[in-house]
CSV table of C-alpha atoms in Angstrom, one decimal:
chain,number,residue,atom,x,y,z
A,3,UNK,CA,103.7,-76.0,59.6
A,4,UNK,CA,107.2,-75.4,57.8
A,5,UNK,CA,107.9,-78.2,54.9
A,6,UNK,CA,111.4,-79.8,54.6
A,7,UNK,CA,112.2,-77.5,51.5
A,8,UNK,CA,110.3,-74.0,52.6
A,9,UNK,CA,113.4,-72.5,54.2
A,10,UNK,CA,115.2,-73.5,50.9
A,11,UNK,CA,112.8,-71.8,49.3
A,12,UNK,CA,113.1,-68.3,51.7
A,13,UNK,CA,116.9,-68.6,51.2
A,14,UNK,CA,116.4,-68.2,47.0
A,15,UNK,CA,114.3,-65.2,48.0
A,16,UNK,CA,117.3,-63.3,48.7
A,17,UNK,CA,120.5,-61.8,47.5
A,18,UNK,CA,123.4,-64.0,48.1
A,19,UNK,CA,125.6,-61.1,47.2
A,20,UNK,CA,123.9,-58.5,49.7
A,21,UNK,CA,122.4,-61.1,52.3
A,22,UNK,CA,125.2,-63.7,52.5
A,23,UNK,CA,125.5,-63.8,55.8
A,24,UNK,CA,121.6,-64.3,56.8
A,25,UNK,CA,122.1,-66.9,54.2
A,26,UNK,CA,124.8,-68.5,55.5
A,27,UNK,CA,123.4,-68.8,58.9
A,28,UNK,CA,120.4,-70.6,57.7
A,29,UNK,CA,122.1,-73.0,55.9
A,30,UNK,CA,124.5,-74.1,58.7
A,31,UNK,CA,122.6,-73.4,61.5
A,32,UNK,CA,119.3,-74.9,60.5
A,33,UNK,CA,119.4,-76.8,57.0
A,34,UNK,CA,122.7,-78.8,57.9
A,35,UNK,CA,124.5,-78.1,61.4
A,36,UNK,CA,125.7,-81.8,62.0
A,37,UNK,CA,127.0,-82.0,58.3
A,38,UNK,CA,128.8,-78.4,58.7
A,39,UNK,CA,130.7,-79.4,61.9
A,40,UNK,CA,131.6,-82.2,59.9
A,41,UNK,CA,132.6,-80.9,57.5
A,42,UNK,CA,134.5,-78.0,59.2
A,43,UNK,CA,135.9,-80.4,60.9
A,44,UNK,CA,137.7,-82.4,57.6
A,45,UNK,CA,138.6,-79.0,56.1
A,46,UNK,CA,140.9,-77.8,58.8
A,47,UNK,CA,141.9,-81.8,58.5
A,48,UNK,CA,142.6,-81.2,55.3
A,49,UNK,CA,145.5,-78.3,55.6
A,50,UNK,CA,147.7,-80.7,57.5
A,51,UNK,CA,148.7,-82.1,54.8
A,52,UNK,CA,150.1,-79.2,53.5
A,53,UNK,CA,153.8,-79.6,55.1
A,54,UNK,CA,153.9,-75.8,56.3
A,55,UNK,CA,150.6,-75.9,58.0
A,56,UNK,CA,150.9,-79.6,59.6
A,57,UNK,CA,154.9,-78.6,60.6
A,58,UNK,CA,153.9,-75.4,62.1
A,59,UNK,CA,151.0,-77.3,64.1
A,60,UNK,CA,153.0,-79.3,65.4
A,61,UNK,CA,155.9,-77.3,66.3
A,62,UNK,CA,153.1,-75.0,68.4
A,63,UNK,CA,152.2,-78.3,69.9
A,64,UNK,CA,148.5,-77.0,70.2
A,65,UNK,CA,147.2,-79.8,68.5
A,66,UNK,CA,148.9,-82.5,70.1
A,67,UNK,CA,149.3,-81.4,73.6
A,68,UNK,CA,145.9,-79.6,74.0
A,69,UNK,CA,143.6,-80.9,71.2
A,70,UNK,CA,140.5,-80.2,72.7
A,71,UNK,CA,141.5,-77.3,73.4
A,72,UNK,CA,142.7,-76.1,70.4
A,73,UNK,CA,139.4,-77.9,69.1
A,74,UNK,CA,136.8,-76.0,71.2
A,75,UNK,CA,138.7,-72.4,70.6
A,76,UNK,CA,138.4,-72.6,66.7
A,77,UNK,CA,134.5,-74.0,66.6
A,78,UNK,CA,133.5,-71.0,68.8
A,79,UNK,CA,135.5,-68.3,67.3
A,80,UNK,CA,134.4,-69.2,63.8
A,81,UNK,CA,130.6,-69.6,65.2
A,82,UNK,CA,130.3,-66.7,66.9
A,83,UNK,CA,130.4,-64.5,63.6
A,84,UNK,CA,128.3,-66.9,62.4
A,85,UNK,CA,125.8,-66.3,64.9
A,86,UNK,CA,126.5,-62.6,65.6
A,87,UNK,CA,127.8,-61.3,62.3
A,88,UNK,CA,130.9,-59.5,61.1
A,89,UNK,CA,130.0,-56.2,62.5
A,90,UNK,CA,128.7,-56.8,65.9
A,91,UNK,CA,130.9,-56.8,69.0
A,92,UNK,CA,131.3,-60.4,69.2
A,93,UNK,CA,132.3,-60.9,66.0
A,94,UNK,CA,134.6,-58.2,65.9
A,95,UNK,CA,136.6,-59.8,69.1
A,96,UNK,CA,136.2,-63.0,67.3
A,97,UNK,CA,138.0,-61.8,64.4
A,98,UNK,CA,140.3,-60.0,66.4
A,99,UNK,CA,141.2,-62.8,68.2
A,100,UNK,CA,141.9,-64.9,65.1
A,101,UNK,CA,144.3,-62.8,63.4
A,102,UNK,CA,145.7,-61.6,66.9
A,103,UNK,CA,146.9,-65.7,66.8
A,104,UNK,CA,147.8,-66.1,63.0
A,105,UNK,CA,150.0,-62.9,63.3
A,106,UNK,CA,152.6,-64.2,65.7
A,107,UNK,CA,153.5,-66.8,63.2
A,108,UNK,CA,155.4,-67.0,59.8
A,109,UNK,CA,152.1,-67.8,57.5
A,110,UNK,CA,152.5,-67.5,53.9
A,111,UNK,CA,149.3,-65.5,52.3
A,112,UNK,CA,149.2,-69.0,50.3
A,113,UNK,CA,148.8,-70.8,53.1
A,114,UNK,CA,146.1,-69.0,54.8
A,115,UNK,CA,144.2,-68.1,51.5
A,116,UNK,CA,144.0,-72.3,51.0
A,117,UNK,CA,142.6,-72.7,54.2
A,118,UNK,CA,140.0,-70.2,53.4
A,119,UNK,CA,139.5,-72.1,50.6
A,120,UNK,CA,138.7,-75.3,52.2
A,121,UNK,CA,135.7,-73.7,54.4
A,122,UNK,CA,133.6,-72.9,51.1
A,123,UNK,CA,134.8,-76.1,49.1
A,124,UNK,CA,134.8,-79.0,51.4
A,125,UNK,CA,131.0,-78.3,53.0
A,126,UNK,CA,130.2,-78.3,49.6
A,127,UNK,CA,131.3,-81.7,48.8
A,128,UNK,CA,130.7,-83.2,52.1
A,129,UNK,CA,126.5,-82.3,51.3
A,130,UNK,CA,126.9,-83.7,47.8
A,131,UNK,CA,128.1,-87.3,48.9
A,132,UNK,CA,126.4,-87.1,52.5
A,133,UNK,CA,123.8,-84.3,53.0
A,134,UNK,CA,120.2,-84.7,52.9
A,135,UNK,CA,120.1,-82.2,49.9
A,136,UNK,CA,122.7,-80.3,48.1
A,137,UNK,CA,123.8,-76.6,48.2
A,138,UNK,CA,121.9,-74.7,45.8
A,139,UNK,CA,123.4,-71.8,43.5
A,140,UNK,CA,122.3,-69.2,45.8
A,141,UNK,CA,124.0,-70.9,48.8
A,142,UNK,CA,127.3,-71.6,47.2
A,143,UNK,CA,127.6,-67.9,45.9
A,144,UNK,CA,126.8,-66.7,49.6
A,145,UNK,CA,129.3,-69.4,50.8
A,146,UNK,CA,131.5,-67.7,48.3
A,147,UNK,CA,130.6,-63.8,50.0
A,148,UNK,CA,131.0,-65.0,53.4
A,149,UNK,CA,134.5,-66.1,53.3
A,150,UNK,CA,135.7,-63.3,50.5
A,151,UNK,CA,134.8,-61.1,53.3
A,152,UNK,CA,136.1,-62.9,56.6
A,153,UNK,CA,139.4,-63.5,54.0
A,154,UNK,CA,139.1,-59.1,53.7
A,155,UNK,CA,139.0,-59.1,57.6
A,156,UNK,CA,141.7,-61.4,58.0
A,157,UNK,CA,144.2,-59.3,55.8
A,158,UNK,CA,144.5,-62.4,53.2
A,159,UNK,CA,145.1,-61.4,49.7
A,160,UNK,CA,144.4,-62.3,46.2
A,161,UNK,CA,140.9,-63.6,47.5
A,162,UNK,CA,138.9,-65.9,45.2
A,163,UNK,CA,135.9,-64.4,44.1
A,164,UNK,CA,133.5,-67.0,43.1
A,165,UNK,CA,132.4,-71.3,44.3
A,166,UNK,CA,134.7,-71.8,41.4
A,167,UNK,CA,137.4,-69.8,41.9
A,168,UNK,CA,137.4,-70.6,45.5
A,169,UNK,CA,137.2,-74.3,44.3
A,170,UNK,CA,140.1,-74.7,41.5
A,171,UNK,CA,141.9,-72.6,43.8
A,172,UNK,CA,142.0,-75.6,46.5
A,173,UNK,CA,142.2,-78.1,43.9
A,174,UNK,CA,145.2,-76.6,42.5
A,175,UNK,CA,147.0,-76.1,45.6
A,176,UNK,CA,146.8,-79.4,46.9
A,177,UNK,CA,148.1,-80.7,43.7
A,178,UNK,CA,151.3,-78.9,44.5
A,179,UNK,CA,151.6,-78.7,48.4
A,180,UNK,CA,149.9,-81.9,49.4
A,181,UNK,CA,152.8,-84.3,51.1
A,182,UNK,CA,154.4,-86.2,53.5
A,183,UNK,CA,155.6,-84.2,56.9
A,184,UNK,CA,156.6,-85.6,60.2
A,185,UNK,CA,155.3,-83.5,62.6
A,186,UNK,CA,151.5,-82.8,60.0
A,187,UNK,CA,151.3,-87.1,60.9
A,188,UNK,CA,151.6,-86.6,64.6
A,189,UNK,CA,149.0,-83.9,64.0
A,190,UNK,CA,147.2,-85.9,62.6
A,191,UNK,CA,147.2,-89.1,64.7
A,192,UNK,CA,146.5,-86.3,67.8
A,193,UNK,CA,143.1,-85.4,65.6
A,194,UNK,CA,142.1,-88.7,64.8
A,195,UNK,CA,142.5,-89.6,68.7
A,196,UNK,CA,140.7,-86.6,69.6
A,197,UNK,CA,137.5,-87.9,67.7
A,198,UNK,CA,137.8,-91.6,68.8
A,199,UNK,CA,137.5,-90.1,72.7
A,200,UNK,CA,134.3,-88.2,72.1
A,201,UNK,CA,133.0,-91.9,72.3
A,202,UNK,CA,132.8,-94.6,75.0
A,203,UNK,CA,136.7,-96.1,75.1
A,204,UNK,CA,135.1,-99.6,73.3
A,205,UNK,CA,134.2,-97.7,70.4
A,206,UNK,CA,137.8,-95.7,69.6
A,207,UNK,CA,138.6,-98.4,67.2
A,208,UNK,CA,135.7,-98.0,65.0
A,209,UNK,CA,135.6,-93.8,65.0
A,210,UNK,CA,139.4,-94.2,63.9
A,211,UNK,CA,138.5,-96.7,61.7
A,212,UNK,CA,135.8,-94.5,60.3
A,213,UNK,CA,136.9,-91.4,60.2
A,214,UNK,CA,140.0,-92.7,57.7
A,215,UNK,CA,137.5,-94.4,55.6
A,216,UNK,CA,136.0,-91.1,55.0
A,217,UNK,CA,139.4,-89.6,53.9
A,218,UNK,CA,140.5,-89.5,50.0
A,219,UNK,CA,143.7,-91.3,48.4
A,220,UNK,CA,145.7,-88.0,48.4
A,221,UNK,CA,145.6,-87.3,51.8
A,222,UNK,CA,145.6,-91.2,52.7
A,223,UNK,CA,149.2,-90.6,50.8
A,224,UNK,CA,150.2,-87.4,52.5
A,225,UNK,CA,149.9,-88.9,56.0
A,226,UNK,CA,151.2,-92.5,54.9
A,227,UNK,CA,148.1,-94.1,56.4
A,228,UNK,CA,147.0,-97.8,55.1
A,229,UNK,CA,144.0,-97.1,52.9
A,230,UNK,CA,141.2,-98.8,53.9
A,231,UNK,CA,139.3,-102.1,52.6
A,232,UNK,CA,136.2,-101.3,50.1
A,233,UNK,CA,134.0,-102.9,53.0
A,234,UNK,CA,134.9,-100.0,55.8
A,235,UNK,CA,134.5,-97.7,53.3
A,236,UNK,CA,131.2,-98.7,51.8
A,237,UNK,CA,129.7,-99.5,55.5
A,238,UNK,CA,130.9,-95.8,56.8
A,239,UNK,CA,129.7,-94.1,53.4
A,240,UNK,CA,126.9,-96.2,53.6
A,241,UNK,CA,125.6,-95.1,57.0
A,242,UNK,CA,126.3,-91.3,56.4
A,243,UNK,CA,123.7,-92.0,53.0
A,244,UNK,CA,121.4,-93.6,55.4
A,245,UNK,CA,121.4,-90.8,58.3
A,246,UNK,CA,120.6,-88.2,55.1
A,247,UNK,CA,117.8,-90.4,53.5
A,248,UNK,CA,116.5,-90.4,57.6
A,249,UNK,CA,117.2,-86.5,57.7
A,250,UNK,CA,115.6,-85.4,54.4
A,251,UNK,CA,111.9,-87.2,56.0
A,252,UNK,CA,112.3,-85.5,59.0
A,253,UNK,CA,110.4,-81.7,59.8
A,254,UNK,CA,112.6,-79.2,59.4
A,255,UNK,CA,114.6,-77.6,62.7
A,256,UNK,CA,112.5,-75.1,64.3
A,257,UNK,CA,115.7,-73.1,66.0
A,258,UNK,CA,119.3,-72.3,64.8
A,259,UNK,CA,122.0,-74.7,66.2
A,260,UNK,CA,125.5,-73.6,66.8
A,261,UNK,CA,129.0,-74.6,67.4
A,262,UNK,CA,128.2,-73.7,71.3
A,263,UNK,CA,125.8,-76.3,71.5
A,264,UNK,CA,127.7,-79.0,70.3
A,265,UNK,CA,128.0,-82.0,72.9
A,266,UNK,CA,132.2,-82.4,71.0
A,267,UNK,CA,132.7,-78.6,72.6
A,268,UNK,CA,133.9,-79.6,76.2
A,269,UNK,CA,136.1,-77.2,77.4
A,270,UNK,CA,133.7,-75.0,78.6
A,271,UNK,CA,130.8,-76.1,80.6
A,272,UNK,CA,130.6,-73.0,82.9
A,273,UNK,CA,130.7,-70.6,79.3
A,274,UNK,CA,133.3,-68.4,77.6
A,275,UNK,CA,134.4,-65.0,77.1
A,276,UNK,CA,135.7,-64.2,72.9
A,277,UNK,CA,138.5,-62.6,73.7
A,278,UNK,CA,139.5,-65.0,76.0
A,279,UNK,CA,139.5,-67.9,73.6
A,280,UNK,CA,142.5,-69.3,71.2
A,281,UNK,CA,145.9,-69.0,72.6
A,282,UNK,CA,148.0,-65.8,73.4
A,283,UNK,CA,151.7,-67.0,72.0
A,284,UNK,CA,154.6,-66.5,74.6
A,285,UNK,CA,157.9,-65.9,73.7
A,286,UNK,CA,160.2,-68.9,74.7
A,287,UNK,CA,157.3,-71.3,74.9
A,288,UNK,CA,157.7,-74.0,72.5
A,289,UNK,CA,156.1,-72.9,69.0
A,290,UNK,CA,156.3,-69.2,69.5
A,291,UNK,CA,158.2,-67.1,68.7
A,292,UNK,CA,158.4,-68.6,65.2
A,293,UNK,CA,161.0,-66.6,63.0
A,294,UNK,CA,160.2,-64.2,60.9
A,295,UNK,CA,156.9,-63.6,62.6
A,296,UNK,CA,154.3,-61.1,61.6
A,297,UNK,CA,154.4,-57.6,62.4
A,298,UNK,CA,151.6,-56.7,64.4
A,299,UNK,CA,150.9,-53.7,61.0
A,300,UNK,CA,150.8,-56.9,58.5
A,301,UNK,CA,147.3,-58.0,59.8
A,302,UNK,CA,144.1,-56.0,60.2
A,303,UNK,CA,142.6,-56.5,63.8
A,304,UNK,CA,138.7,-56.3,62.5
């Protein structure tokens, strides 16, 4: 029978330089799928609060008019290289797809190299506070691999090349970006309301509740939120500790877990097609075109 720590132990068996992506699969989709969604989930948070991501959100009106939506399209397209790789068909409409979208907007290379960044960082430091173990070495220097090369696919530049480039990269960037925007809070609020209605309508109170304990001060700041009392944050923290003390004693998943199989993916119960997902920009609709968009020569397709 497979121990809780033997797939930690196959994962240092290999190259995270030549076999990141088998060892980022194993990490997310059987050592920590939950916590990765999670976390996921607060990184792409996280860029709102940079004025020209959360402004551009909001002026697409994806977010706030069709969150699950918007939800649902990003999970699966992210997942499915994940679970098929860069260089299968899937992942290649996947990718495709991705930078078919980011193209028809005015997105700085700063921008889209600090949401990168928040993909490697932020599951990092969700698992140290909240994860039944921490990343190892090997994982955060695959973590690192995987999203240098999705960054290469994407046409970002300047790409960080290490956990700790990637890492003071972020850190940096939210130093200097991180602040108050209209339309990012209305993003926001549309997020946080998104969440609260993946539960019984009782219980929206206490996700919102929740999921703002679980924010830091600087983006508490960005979005002008009241920070919450030491007791909602020490009973949410507390009960994320609690799940990962319950985890770490539990055998170890037997099959991989993806995005697809989420029960907060609901937009799809009949299945998908890739290249169908995300949204195809129309001229005159509200949010596109933005000015100054990207030539369709500025972005690599694969």
């Amino acid at each position: 029978m497979v121990q809780r720590y033997d797939r930690l132990k196959d994962i240092q068996r290999l190259d995270p330089e030549r076999d990141f992506l088998e060892i980022y699969r194993l990490t997310v989709s059987y050592e920590f799928p939950w916590d990765i969604t999670r976390a996921l989930e607060l990184a792409l948070y996280r860029t709102y609060a940079v004025p020209s991501i959360g402004r551009l959100l909001d002026e697409t009106a994806e977010l706030t008019g069709r969150s699950q939506k918007r939800y649902d399209d990003t999970a699966l397209l992210l997942d499915t290289v994940v679970e098929h790789g860069f260089d299968t068909d899937e992942g290649r409409t996947a990718v495709r797809r991705i930078n078919q979208m980011h193209r028809s907007y005015d997105i700085s290379n700063d921008d889209m190299r600090y949401v990168l960044c928040t993909f490697v960082v932020t599951p990092k430091r969700w698992l140290d506070e909240y994860g039944w173990r921490r990343l190892s070495g090997h994982e955060l220097r695959a973590f690192a691999a995987y999203y240098r090369t999705l960054g290469a696919r994407m046409g970002i530049k300047d790409l960080p090349q290490s956990y700790e480039d990637f890492e003071r990269t972020l850190d940096t960037y939210e130093r200097e970006h991180f602040g108050w925007d209209e339309g990012a809070r209305r993003v926001s609020d549309a997020t946080l309301a998104l969440m609260a209605s993946w539960y019984p309508a009782p219980l929206a109170p206490v996700v919102r509740g929740a999921s703002l304990a679980l924010l830091d001060d600087s983006l508490l700041r960005a979005f002008r939120y009241q920070r919450p009392g030491p007791v909602a944050r020490g009973l949410t923290r507390g009960a994320l500790r609690l799940r990962a003390r319950a985890v770490r004693l539990l055998p170890p998943r037997r099959k991989p877990h993806y995005a697809r199989q989420n029960p907060e993916i609901k937009g799809y119960p009949d299945g998908y097609e890739i290249a169908a997902l995300g949204t195809f920009p129309t001229p005159g609709v509200r949010g596109c075109p933005v000015p100054g968009h990207r030539r369709p020569s500025d972005v690599p397709v694969e």
